[in-house]
mmCIF file of C-alpha atoms in Angstrom:
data_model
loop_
_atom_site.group_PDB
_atom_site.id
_atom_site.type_symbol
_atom_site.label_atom_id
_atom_site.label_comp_id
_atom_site.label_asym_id
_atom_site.label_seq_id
_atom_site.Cartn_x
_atom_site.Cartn_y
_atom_site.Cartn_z
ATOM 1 C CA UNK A 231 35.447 54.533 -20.587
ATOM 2 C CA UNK A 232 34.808 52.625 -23.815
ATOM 3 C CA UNK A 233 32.752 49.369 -23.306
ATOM 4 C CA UNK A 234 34.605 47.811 -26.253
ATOM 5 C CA UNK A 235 37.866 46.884 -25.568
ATOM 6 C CA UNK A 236 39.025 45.920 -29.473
ATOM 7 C CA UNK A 237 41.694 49.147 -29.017
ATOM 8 C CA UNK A 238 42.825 48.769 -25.009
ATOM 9 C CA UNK A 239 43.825 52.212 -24.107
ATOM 10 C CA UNK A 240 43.306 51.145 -20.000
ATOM 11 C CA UNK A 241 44.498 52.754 -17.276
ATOM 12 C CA UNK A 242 45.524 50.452 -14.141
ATOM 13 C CA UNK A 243 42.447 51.583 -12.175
ATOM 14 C CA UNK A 244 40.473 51.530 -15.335
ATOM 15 C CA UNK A 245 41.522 47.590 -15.101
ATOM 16 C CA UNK A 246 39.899 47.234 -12.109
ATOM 17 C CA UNK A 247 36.443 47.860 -14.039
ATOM 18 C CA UNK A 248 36.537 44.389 -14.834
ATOM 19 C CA UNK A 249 36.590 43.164 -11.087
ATOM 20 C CA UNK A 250 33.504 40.906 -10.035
ATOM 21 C CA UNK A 251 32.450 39.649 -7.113
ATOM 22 C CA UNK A 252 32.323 35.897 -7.189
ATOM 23 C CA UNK A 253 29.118 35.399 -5.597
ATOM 24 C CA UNK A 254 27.743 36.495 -8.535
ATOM 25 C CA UNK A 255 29.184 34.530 -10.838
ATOM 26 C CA UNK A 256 27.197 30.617 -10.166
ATOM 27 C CA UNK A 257 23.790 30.868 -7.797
ATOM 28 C CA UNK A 258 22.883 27.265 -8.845
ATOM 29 C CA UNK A 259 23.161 24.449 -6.501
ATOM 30 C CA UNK A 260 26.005 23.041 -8.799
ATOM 31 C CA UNK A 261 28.387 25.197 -7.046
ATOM 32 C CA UNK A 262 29.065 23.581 -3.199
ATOM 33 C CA UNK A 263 29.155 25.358 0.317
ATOM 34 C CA UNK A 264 32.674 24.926 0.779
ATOM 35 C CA UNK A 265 33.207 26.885 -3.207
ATOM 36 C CA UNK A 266 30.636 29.402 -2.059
ATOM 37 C CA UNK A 267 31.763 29.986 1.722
ATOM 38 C CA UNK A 268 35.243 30.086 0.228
ATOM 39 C CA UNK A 269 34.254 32.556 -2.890
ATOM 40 C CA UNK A 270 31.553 34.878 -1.670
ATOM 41 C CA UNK A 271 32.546 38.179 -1.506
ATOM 42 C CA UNK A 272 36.037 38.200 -2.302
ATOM 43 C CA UNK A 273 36.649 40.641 -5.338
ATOM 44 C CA UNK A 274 38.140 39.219 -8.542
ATOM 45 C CA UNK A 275 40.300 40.319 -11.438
ATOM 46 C CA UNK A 276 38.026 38.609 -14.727
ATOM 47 C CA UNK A 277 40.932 37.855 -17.373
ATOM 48 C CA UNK A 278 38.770 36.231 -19.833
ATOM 49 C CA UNK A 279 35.069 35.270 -20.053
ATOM 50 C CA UNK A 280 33.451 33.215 -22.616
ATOM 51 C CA UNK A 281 30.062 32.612 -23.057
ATOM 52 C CA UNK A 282 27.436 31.352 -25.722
ATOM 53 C CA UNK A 283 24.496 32.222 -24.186
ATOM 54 C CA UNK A 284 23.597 35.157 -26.248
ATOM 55 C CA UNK A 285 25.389 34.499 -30.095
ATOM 56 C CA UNK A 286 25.104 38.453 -30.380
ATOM 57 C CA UNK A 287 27.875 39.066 -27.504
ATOM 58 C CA UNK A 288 29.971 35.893 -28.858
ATOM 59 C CA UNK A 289 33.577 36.938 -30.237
ATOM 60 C CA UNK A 290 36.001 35.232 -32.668
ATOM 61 C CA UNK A 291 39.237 34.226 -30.422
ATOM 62 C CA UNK A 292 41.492 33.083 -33.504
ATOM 63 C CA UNK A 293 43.250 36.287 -33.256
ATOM 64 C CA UNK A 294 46.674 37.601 -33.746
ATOM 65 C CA UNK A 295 49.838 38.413 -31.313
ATOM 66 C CA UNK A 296 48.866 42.504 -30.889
ATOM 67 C CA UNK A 297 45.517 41.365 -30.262
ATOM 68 C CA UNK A 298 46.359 39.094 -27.140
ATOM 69 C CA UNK A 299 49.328 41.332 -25.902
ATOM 70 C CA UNK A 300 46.169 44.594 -26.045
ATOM 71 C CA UNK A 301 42.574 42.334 -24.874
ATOM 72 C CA UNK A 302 39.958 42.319 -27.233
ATOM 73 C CA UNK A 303 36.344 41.621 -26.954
ATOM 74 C CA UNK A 304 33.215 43.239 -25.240
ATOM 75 C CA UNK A 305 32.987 43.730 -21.203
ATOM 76 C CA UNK A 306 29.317 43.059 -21.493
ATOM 77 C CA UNK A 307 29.961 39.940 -23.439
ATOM 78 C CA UNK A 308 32.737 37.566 -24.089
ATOM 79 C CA UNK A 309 36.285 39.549 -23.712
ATOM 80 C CA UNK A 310 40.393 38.626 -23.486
ATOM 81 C CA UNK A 311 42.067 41.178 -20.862
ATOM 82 C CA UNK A 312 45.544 41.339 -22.705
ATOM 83 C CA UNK A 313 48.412 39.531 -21.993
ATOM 84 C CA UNK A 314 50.360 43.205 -21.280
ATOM 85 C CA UNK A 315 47.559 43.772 -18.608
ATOM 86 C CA UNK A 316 47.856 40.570 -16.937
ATOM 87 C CA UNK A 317 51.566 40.696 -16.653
ATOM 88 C CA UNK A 318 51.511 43.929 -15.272
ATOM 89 C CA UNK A 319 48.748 42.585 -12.549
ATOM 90 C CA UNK A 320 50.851 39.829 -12.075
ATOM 91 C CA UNK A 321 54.331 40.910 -11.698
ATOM 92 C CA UNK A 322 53.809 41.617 -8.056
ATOM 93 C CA UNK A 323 52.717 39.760 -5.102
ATOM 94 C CA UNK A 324 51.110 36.639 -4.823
ATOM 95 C CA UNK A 325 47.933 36.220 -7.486
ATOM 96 C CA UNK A 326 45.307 33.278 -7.117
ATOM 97 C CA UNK A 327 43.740 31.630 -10.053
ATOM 98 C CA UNK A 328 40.160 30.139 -10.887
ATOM 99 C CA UNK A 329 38.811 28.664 -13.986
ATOM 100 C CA UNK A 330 34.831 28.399 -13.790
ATOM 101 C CA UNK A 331 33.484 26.373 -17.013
ATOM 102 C CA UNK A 332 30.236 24.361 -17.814
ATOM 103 C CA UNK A 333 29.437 22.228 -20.656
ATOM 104 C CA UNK A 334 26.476 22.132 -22.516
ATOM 105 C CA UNK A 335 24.605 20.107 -20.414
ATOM 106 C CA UNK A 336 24.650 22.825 -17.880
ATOM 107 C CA UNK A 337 27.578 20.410 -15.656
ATOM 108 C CA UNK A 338 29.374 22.682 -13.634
ATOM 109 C CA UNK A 339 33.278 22.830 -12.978
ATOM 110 C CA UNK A 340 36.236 24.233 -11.471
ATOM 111 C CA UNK A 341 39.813 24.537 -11.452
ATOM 112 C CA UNK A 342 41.602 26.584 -8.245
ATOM 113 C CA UNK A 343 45.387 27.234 -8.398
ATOM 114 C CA UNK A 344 47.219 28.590 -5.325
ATOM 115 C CA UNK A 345 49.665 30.904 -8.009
ATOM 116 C CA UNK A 346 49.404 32.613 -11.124
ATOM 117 C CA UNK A 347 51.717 34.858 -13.146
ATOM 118 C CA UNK A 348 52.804 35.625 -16.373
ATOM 119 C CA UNK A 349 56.011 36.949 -18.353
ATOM 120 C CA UNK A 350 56.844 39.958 -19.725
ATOM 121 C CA UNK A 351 56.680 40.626 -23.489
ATOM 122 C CA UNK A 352 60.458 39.969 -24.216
ATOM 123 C CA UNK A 353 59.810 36.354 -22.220
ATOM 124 C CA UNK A 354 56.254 35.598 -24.508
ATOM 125 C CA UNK A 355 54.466 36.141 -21.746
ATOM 126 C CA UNK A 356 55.007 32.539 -20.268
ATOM 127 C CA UNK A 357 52.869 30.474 -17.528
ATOM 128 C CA UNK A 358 55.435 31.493 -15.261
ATOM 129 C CA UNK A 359 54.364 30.997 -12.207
ATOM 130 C CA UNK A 360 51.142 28.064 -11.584
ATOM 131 C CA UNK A 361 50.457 26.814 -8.150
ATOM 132 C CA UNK A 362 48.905 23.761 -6.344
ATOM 133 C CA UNK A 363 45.757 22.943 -7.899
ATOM 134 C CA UNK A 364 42.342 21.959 -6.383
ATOM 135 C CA UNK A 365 39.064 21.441 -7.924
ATOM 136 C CA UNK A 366 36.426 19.572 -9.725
ATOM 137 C CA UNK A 367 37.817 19.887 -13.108
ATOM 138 C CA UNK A 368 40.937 18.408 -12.699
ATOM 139 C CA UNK A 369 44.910 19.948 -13.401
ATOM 140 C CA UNK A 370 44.103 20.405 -16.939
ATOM 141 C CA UNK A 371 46.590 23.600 -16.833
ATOM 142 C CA UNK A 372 50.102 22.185 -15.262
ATOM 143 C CA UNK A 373 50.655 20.505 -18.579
ATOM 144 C CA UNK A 374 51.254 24.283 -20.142
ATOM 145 C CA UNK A 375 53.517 25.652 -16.990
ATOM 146 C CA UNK A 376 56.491 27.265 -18.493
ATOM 147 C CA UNK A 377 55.302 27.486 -21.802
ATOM 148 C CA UNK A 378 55.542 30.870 -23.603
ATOM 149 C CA UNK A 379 51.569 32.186 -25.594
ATOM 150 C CA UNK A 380 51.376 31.117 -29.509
ATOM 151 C CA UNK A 381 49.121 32.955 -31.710
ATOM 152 C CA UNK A 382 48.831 32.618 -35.396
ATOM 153 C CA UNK A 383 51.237 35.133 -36.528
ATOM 154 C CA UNK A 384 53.442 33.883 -33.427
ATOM 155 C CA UNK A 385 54.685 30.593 -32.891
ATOM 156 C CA UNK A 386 56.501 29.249 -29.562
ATOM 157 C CA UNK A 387 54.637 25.939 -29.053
ATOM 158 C CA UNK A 388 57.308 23.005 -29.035
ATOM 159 C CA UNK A 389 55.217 21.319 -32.179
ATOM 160 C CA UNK A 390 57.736 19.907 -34.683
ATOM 161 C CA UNK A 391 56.732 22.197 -38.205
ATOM 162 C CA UNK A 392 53.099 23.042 -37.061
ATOM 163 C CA UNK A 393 52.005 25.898 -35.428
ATOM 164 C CA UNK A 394 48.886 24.715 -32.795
ATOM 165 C CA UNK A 395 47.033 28.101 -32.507
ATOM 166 C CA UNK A 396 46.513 27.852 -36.282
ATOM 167 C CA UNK A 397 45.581 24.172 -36.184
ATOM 168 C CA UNK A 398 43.204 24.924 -33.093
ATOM 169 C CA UNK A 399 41.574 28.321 -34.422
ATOM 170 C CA UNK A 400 43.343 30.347 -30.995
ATOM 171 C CA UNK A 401 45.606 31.102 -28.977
ATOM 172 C CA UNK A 402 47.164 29.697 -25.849
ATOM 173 C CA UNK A 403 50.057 28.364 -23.607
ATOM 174 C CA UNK A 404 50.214 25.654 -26.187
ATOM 175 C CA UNK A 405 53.113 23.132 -25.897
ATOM 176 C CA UNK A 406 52.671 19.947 -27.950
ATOM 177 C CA UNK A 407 49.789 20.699 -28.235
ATOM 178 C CA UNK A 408 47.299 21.282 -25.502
ATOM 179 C CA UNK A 409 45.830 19.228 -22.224
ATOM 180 C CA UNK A 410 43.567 22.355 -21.774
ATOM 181 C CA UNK A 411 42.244 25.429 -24.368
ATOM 182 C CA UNK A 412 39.636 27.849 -23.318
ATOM 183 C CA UNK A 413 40.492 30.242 -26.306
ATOM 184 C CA UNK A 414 39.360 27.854 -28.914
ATOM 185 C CA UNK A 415 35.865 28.288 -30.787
ATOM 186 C CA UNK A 416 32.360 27.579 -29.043
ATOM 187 C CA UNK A 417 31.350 23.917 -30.200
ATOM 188 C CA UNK A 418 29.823 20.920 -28.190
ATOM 189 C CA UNK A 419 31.358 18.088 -30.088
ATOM 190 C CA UNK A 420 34.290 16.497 -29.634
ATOM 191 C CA UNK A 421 35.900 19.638 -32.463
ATOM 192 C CA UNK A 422 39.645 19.940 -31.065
ATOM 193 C CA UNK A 423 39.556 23.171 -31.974
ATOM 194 C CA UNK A 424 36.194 23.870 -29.857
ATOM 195 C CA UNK A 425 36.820 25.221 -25.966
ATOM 196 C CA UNK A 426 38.191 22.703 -23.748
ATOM 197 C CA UNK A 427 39.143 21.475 -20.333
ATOM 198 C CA UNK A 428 40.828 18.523 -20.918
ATOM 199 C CA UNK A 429 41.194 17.639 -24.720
ATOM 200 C CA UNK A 430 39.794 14.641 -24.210
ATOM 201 C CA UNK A 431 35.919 15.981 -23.364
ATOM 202 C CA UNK A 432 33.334 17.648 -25.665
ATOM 203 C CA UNK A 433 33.755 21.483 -25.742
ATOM 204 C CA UNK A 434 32.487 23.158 -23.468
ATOM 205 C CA UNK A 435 29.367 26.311 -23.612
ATOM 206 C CA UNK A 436 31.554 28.747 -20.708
ATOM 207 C CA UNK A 437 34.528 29.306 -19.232
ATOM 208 C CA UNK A 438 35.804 31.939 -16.605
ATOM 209 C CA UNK A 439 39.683 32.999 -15.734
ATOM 210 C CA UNK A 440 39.816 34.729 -12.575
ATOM 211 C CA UNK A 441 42.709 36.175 -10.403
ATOM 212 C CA UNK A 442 42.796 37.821 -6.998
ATOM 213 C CA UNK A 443 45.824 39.250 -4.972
ATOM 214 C CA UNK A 444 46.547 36.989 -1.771
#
């Protein structure tokens, strides 16, 4: 299979190439014994990964609609699954979330929800489906349940006249606009349009979406 993922042409088991076993993901003593003894070992389903360790493997997120429905990126570096793929995972049974992040001062983060699902194409591919949340980063995400995705060329946020994925350089469950944004662009200032989790802090060097079947 093709490392690159700019032209998805997956399979559902080729999906599964993505799967990554959490106790791989944070060795550091940031992460607690109750994350790790809860975590460790339990196969995920990586939906998105951004990193700016290595500028090289760093992608540009301010994308179009095709782009998000198909996933986009590199599997060795930062990458988008595709909102069709994550749907279809979705659609059936009962589908855990977790959001790893850490700033640039190496501070890590992270937000657990108990459900996760998504719309179909006709639907936007709406937060459908967001559970009870638990975690260090705080419920950063509940603010967007319900909302359908908004891309530049495609615009379902509830902003009077303004679009917020072109304002923001991304793509997201944006509503008016965002409490959270992990698609925005890799900056550690205060930048709106930099990668967030809430708004309100600087933007942050990593972030991790994660599903597994329960």
């Amino acid at each position: 299979m093709e490392e690159k993922m700019d032209n998805l042409q997956f399979s559902f088991m080729e999906l599964f190439v993505h799967v990554k076993e959490l106790g791989e993901l944070f060795t550091n003593n940031q992460r607690t014994i109750e994350q790790n003894q809860l975590e460790t070992n339990h196969l995920m389903n990586v939906l998105e990964d951004r990193l700016a360790a290595n500028v090289s493997l760093i992608t540009s997120y301010s994308k179009n609609w095709m782009a998000y429905r198909n996933g986009f990126g590199d599997v060795g570096g930062e990458f988008w699954l595709g909102l069709e793929k994550i749907y279809q995972l979705t659609k059936e049974g009962t589908w855990e979330l977790i959001v790893e992040m850490k700033d640039f001062l190496d501070n890590y983060k992270y937000a657990r929800y108990s459900e996760f699902a998504l719309g179909n194409e006709r639907e936007k591919y709406a937060l459908s489906e967001l559970g009870t949340y638990s975690g260090t980063a705080g419920d950063y995400l509940e603010y967007h349940k319900g909302m359908k995705f908004t891309t530049s060329d495609n615009d379902n946020d509830v902003d009077d006249g303004d679009n917020c994925a072109e304002i923001y350089n991304g793509a997201w469950w944006f509503k008016d606009c965002y409490r959270s944004h992990l698609n925005g662009q890799h900056s550690d200032s205060d930048d709106t349009a930099a990668i967030k989790w809430p708004n309100s802090e600087s933007g942050l060097k990593f972030a991790r979406m994660m599903i597994r079947k329960v």
